[in-house]
Coordinates of C-alpha atoms in Angstrom, one line a residue:
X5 CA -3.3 25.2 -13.7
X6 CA -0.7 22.5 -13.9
X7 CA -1.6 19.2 -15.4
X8 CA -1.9 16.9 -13.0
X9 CA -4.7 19.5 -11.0
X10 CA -6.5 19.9 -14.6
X11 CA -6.5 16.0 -15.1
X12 CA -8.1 15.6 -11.3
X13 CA -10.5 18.4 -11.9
X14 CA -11.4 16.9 -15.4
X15 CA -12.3 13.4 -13.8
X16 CA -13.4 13.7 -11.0
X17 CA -16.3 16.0 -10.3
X18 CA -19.3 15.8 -8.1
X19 CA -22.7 17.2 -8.6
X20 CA -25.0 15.5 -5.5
X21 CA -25.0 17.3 -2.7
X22 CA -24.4 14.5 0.5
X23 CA -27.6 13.8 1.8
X24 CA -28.7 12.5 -1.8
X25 CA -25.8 10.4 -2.1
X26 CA -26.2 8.9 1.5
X27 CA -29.6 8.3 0.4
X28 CA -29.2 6.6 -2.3
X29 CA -26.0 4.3 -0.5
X30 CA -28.4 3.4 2.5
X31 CA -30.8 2.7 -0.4
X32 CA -28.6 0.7 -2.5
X33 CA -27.2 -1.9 0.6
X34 CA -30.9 -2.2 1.6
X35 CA -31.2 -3.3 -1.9
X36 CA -28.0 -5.5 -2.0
X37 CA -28.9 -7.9 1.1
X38 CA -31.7 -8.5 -0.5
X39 CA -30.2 -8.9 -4.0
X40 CA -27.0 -10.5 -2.4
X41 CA -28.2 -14.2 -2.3
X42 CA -29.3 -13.8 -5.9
X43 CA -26.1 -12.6 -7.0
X44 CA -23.2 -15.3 -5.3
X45 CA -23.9 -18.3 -4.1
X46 CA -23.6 -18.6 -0.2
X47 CA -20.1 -19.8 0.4
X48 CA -19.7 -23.8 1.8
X49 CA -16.9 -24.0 4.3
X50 CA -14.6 -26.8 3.4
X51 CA -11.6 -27.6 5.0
X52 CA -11.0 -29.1 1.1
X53 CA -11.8 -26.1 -0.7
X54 CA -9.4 -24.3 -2.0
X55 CA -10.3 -20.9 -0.3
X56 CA -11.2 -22.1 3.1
X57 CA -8.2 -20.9 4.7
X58 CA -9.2 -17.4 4.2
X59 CA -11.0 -16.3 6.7
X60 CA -12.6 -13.5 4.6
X61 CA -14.5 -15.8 2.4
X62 CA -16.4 -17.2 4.8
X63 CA -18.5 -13.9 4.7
X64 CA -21.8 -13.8 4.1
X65 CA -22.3 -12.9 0.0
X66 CA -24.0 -9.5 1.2
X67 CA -21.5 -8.6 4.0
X68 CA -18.3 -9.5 1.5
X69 CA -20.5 -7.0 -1.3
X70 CA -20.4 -4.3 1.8
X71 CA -17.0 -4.7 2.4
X72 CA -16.1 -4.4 -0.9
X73 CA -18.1 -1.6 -2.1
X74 CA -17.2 0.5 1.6
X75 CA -14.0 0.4 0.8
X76 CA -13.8 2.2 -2.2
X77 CA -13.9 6.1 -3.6
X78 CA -17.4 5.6 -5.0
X79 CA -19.8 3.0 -3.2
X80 CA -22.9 3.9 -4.2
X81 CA -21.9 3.1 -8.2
X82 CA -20.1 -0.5 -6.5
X83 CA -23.1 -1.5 -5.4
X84 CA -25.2 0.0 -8.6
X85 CA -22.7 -2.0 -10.7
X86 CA -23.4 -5.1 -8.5
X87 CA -26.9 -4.6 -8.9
X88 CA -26.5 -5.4 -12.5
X89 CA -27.9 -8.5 -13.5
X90 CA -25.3 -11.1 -13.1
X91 CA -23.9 -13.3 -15.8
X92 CA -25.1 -17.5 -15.2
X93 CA -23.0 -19.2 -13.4
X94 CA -23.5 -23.0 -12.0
X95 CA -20.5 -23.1 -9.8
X96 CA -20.2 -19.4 -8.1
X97 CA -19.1 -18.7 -4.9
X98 CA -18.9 -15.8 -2.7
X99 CA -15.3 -14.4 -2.8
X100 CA -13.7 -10.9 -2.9
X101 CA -12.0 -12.2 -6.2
X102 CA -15.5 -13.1 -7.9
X103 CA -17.1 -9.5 -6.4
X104 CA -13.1 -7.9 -8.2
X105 CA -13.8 -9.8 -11.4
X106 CA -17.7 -9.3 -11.9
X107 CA -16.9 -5.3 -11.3
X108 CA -14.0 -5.5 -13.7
X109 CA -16.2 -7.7 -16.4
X110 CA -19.1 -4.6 -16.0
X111 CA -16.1 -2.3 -16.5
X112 CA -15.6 -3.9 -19.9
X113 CA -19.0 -3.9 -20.8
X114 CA -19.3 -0.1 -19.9
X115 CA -16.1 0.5 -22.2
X116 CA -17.3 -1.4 -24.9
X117 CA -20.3 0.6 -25.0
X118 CA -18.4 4.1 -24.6
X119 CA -16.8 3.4 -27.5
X120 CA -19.6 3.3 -29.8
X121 CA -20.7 6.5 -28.0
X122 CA -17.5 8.1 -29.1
X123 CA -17.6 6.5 -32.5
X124 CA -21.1 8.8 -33.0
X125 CA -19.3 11.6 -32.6
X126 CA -17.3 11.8 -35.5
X127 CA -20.8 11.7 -37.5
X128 CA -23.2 14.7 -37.8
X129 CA -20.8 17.4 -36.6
X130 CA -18.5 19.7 -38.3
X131 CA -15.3 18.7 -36.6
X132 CA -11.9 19.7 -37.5
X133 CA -8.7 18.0 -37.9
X134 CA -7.2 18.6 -34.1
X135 CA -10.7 17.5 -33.1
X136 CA -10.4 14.5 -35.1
X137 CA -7.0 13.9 -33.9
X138 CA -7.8 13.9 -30.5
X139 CA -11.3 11.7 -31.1
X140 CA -9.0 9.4 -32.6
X141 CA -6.6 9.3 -29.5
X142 CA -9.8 9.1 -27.4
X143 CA -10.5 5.7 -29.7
X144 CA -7.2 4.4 -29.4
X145 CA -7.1 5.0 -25.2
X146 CA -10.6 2.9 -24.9
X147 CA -9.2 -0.1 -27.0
X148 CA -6.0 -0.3 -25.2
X149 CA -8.2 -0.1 -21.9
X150 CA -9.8 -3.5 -23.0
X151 CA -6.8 -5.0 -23.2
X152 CA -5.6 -3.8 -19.9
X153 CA -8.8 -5.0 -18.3
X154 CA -8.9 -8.0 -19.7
X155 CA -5.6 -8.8 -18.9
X156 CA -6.5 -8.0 -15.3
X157 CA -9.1 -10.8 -15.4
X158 CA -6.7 -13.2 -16.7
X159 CA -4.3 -12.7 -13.7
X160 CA -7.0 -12.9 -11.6
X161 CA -7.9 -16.3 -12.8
X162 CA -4.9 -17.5 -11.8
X163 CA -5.7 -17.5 -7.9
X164 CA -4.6 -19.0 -6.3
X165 CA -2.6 -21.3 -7.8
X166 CA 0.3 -20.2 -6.3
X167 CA 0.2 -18.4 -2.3
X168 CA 4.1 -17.7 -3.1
X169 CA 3.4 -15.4 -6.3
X170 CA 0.2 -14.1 -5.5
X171 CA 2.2 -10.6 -4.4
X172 CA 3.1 -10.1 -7.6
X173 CA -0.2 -11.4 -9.0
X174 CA -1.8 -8.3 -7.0
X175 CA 1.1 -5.8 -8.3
X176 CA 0.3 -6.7 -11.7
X177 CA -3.3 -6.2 -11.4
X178 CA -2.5 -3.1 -9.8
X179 CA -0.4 -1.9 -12.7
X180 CA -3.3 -2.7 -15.5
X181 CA -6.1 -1.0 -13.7
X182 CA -3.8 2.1 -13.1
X183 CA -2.9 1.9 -16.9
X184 CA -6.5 1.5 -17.9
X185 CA -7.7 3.9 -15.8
X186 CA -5.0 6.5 -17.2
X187 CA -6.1 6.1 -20.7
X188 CA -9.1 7.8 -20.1
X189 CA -7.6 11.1 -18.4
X190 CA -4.9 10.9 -21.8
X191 CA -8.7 11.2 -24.1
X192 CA -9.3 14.2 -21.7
X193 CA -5.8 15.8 -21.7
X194 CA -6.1 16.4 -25.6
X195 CA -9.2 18.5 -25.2
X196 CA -7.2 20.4 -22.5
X197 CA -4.4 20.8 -25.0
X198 CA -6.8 22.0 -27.4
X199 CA -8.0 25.0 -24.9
X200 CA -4.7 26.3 -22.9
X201 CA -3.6 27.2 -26.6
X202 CA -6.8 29.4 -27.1
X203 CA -7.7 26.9 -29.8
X204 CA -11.2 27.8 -30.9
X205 CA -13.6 24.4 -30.5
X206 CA -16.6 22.9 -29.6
X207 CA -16.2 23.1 -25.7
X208 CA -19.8 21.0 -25.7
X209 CA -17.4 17.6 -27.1
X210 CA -15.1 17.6 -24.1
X211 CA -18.2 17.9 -21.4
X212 CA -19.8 15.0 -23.7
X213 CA -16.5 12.6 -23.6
X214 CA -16.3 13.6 -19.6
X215 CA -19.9 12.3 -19.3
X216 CA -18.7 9.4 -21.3
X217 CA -15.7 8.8 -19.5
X218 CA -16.1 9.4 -16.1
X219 CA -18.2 6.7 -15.1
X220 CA -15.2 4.0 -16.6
X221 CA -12.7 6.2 -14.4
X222 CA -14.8 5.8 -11.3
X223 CA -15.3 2.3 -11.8
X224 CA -11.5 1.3 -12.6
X225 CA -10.9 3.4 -9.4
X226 CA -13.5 1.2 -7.6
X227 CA -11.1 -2.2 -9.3
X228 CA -7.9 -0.7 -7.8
X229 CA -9.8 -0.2 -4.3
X230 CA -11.0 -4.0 -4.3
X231 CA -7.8 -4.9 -5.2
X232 CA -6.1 -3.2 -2.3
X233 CA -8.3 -4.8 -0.2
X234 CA -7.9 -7.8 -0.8
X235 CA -4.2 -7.7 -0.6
X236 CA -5.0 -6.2 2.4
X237 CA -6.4 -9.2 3.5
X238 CA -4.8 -11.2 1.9
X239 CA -1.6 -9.9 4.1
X240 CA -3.3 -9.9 7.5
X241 CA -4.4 -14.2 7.2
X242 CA -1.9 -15.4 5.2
X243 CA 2.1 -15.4 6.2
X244 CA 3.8 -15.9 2.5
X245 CA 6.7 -18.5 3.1
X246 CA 9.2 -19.2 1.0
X247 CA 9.0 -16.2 -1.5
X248 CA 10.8 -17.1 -4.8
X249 CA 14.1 -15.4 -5.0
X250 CA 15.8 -13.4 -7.9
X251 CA 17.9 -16.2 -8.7
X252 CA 15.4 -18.7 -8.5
X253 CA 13.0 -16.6 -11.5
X254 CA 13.5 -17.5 -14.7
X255 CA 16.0 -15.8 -16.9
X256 CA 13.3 -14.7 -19.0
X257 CA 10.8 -13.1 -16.5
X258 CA 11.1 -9.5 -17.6
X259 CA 9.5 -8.5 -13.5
X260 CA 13.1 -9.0 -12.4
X261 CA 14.1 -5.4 -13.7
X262 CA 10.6 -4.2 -11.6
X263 CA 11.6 -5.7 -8.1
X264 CA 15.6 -5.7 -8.0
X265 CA 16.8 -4.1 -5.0
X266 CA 17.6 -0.7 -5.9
X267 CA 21.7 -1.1 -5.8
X268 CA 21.1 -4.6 -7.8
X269 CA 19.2 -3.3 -10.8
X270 CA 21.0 -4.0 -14.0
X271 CA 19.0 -5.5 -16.7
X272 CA 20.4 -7.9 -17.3
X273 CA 18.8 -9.2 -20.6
X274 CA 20.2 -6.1 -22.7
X275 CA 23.7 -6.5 -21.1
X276 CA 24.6 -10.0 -22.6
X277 CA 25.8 -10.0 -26.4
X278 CA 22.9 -11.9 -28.6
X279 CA 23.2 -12.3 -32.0
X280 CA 20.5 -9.7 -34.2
X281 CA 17.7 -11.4 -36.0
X282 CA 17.8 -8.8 -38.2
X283 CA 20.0 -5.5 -39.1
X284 CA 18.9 -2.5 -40.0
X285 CA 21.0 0.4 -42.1
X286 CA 21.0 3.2 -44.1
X287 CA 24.1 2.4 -46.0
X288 CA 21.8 -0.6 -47.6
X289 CA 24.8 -3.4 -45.0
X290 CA 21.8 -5.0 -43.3
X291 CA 18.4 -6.1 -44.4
X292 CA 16.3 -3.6 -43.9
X293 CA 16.8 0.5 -44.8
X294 CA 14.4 1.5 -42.2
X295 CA 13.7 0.7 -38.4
X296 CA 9.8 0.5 -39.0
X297 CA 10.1 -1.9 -41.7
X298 CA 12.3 -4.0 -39.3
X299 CA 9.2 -3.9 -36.8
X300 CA 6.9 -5.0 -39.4
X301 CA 8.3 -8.1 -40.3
X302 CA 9.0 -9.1 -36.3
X303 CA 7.0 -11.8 -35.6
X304 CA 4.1 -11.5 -33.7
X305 CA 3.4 -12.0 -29.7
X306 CA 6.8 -13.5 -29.7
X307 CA 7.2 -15.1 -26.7
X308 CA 11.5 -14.8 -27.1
X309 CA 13.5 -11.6 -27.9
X310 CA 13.5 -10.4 -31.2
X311 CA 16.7 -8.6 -31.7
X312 CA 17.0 -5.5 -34.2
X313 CA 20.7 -4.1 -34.6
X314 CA 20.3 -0.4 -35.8
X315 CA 23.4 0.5 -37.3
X316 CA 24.9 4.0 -37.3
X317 CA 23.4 6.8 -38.8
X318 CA 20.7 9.4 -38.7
X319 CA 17.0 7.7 -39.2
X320 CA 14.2 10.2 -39.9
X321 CA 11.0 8.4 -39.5
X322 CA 8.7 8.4 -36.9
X323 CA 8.2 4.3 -35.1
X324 CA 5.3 2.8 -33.7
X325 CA 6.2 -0.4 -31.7
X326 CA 2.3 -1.4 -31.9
X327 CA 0.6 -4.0 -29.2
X328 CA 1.2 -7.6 -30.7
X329 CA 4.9 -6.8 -31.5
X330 CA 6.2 -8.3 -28.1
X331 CA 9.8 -9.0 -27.0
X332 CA 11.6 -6.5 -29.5
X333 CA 15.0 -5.0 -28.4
X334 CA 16.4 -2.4 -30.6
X335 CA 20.7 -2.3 -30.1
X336 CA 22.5 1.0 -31.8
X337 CA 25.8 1.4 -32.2
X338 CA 26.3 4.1 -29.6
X339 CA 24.2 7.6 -28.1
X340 CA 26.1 9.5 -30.9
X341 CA 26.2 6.9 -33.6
X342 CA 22.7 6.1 -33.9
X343 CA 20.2 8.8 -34.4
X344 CA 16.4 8.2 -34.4
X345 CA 14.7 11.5 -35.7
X346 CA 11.5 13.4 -36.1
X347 CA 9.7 17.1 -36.2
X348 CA 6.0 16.0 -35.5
X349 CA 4.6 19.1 -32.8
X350 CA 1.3 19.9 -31.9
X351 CA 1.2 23.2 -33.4
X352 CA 1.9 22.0 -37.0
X353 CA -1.5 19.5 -35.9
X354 CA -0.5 16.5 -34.2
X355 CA -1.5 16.1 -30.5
X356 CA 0.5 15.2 -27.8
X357 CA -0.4 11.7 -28.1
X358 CA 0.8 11.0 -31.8
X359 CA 4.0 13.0 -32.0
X360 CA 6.3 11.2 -30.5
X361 CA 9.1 9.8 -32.5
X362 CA 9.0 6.5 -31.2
X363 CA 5.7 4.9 -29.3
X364 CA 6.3 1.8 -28.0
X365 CA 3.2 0.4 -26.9
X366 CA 4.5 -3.3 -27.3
X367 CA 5.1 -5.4 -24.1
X368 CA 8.6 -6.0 -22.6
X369 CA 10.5 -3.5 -25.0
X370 CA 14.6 -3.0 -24.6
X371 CA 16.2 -0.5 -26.3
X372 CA 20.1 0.6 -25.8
X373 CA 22.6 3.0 -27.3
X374 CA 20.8 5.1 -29.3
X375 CA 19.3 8.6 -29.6
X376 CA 16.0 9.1 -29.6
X377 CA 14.9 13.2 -30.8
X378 CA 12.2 15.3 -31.5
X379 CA 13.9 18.6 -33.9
X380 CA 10.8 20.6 -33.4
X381 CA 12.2 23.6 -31.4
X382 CA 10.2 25.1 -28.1
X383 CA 8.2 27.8 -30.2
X384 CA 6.3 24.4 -31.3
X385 CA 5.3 23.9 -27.8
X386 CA 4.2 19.8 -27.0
X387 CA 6.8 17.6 -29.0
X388 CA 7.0 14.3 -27.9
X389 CA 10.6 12.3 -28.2
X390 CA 9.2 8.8 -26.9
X391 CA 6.0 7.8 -25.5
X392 CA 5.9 4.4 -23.9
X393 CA 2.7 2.8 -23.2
X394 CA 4.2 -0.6 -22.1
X395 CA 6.3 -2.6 -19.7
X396 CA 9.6 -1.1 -20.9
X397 CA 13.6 -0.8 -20.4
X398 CA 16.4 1.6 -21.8
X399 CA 19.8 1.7 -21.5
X400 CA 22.5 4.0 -22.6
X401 CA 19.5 6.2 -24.3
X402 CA 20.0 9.4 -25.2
X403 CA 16.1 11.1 -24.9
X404 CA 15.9 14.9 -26.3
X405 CA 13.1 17.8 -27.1
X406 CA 12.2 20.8 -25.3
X407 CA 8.5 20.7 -24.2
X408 CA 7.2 17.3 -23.5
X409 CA 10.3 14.9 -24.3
X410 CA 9.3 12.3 -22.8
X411 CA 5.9 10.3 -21.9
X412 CA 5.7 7.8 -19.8
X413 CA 2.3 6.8 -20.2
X414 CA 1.2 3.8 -18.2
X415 CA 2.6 0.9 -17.2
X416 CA 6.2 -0.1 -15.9
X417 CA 9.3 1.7 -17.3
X418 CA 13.1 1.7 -16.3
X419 CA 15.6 4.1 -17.3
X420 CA 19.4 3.3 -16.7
X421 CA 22.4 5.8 -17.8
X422 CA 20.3 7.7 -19.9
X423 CA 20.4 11.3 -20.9
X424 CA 17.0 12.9 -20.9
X425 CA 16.8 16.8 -22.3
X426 CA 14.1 19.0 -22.4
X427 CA 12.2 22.6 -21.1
X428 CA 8.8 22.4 -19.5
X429 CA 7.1 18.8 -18.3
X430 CA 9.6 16.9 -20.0
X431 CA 9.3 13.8 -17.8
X432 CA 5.9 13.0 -17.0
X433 CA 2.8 10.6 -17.5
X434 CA 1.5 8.1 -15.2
X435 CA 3.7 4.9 -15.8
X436 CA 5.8 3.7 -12.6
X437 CA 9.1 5.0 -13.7
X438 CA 12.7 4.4 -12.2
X439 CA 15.2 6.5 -13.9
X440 CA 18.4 5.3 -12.3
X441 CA 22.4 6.7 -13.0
X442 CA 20.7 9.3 -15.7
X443 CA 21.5 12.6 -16.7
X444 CA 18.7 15.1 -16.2
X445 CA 19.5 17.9 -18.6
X446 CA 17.7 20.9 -18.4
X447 CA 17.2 23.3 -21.7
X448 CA 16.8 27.0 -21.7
X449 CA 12.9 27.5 -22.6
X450 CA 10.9 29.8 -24.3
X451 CA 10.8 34.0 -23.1
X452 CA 7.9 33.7 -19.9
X453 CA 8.5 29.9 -19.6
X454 CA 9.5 28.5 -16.0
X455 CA 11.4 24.9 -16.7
X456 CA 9.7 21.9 -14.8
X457 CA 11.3 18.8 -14.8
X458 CA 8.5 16.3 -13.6
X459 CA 4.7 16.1 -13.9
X460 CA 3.4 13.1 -12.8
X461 CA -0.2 12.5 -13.6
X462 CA -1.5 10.2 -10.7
X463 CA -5.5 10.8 -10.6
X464 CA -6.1 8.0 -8.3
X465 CA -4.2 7.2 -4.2
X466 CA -5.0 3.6 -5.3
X467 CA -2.5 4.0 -8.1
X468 CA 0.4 2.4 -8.0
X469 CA 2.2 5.1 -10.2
X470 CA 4.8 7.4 -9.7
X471 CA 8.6 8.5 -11.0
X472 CA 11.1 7.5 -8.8
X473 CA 15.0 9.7 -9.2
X474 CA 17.8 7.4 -8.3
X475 CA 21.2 8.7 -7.8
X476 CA 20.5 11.1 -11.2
X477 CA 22.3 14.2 -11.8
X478 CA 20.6 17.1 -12.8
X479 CA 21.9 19.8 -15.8
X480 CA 21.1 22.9 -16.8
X481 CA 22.4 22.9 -20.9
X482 CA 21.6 25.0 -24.1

């Protein structure tokens, strides 16, 4: 089974047979227009108020719930979630975008809770280490989920101060909730790992983290459903005039490399000369001998480029561009000149999550001219190159391992004139990915292996996710 069908089958399963779920939907809006007053205040038309041109909002609190909740994969847990006692308000009104955030602020809580769940699971049972590894990875995916969900209420927040932007507003949203929701399949995926190498563990801890985590997967799949409806909407009452154009954005909104016409896409911040803020080299020329200790002293949530020049030579280390390092651009001296090395594999114990040789999980990252490789060799089976978990860009990036090069996670990535090597599923993830002008090289794989470029892991059709060729070439190489 391929691992996009094992993710599905992993997170989405179904155990009520139909006539109890339709129960228990008929059951639950029965309950909501009763509930519904209690939950949203009844909406005042206004011709002042800042909504009222919306036809939408001038729903009913228990009709707009209905909407809402129809429209999604899984209704009856909308309105369940709903149902929830909601948090005091003095000044609440009935909107699709107070029904999105109230399901996205349950979704926090639910996530919250989860990860004390998982938490108990490292105590009182004899686990090993690739267990442990992979609880850990299961930790790590529920923390960056917060974030992504809570960054998803603070866009939300911003309606609608601005009818012109609120297309992109949506996208963005769009973008976190897939994210979030991906994390959760990435806790699963390293349990699946774990058994398609006949690894002998405790089968019980993967059906106890899928009982932990499906719930928050059905219910960020619910948040990407509201979402589209309401730029559904959003798009049949409203006629956006005057849409900011690319030369009109600021210089510094990194979006423009996201929605350049295909034939305009340069990006254009890693193209200008800038001077380095710091200078990294193994010949002990620049200020730091290592690229990590570079990242470490890089300010953080920079709200400016922070520019590290890595100068030629070969770097063995592995480099974690963690969350609050923001706005870092790494500049090499060429795709032969300067090397970025490691070995980490999963059969020597790490998971596919932690051996990559550079994770970027930092916002608006820029790397060019540089090489980024994992040496473990294809008997070593998942080794992971570069695994990007962020809004992301590289240029003139030379990307190389056999099994599993590399991972676009989540998130938005872009890939100009870059070489990318590798055997079985050596592009994939769930990020939206644009590889544009690159060279696809294909490496000769293990006795009984069948080479597959691309395995995008998209568990949801509300996803905005996908890997997108442009005018690549494809290679078959040693």
């Amino acid at each position: 089974m391929d691992r996009q069908s094992q993710s599905f089958k992993n997170l989405h399963r179904t155990t009520q047979p139909k006539t109890t779920m339709l129960v228990v939907l008929v059951t639950l809006i029965a309950a909501l227009l009763l509930a519904a007053p209690l939950l949203l205040r009844p909406y005042h038309s206004s011709s002042t108020h800042r909504h009222a041109r919306n036809p939408s909002l001038v729903l009913p609190p228990h009709l707009i719930i209905k909407n809402a909740c129809t429209n999604t994969l899984y209704p009856s847990l909308c309105f369940t979630t709903l149902l929830s006692p909601p948090p005091p308000s003095d000044n609440v009104t009935a909107s699709l975008h107070y029904i999105l955030e109230l399901t996205i602020n349950r979704t926090i809580k639910k996530v919250a809770t989860t990860m004390l769940s998982v938490a108990g699971l490292f105590t009182g049972q004899d686990l090993n280490s690739q267990e442990k590894n992979a609880l850990n990875d299961c930790t790590d995916m529920l923390e960056q989920t917060l974030y992504e969900l809570r960054k998803a209420i603070n866009d939300l927040r911003k309606f609608p101060s601005s009818r012109g932007s609120r297309h992109r507003l949506y996208g963005n949203i769009k973008t976190l909730l897939s994210a979030a929701m991906t994390n959760e399949n990435t806790c699963i995926d390293g349990f699946s790992d774990l058994e398609e190498c006949n690894f002998m563990g405790r089968k019980d801890l993967k059906e106890n983290l899928q009982g932990l985590l499906t719930p928050i997967s059905h219910m960020i799949s619910n948040c990407l459903a509201m979402i589209k409806y309401m730029e559904t909407i959003n798009r049949k009452v409203t006629v956006i005039k005057n849409r900011p154009r690319l030369n009109n954005m600021p210089e510094d909104d990194f979006q423009n490399a996201w929605i350049m016409k295909s034939s305009d896409r340069k990006m254009r911040e890693i193209t200008h000369e800038r001077r380095p803020n710091v200078v990294v080299a193994k010949d002990g020329s620049g200020k730091y001998h290592t690229i990590q200790e570079a990242v470490r002293m890089a300010p953080n949530r920079s709200s400016h480029r922070f520019v590290i020049r890595i100068k030629a030579g070969t770097y063995h280390e592995n480099v974690v561009i963690p969350r609050e390092k923001v706005n870092i651009v790494f500049v090499g001296e060429g795709m032969n000149s300067t090397v970025m090395t490691g070995s980490r594999n999963f059969v020597d114990g790490f998971s596919t999550f932690t051996s990559a040789t550079l994770t970027v999980v930092g916002d608006k990252f820029i790397a060019r001219d540089l090489t980024i490789k994992n040496t473990a060799g294809p008997q070593k089976h998942q080794a992971v190159a570069l695994r990007v978990n962020s809004n992301a860009a590289f240029y003139r990036c030379n990307i190389t391992s056999y099994q599993d090069t590399l991972y676009a996670h989540s998130l938005r990535q872009f890939y100009s004139e870059c070489t990318i090597q590798g055997t079985v599923d050596f592009i994939f993830g769930n990020a939206a990915a644009v590889f544009q002008n690159c060279i696809i090289l294909v490496r000769k794989p293990n006795p009984g292996q069948n080479n597959m470029i691309t395995a995008q892991g998209r568990q949801d059709p509300n996803q905005d996710t996908g890997i997108s060729l442009d005018n690549c070439t494809r290679l078959h190489g040693g």
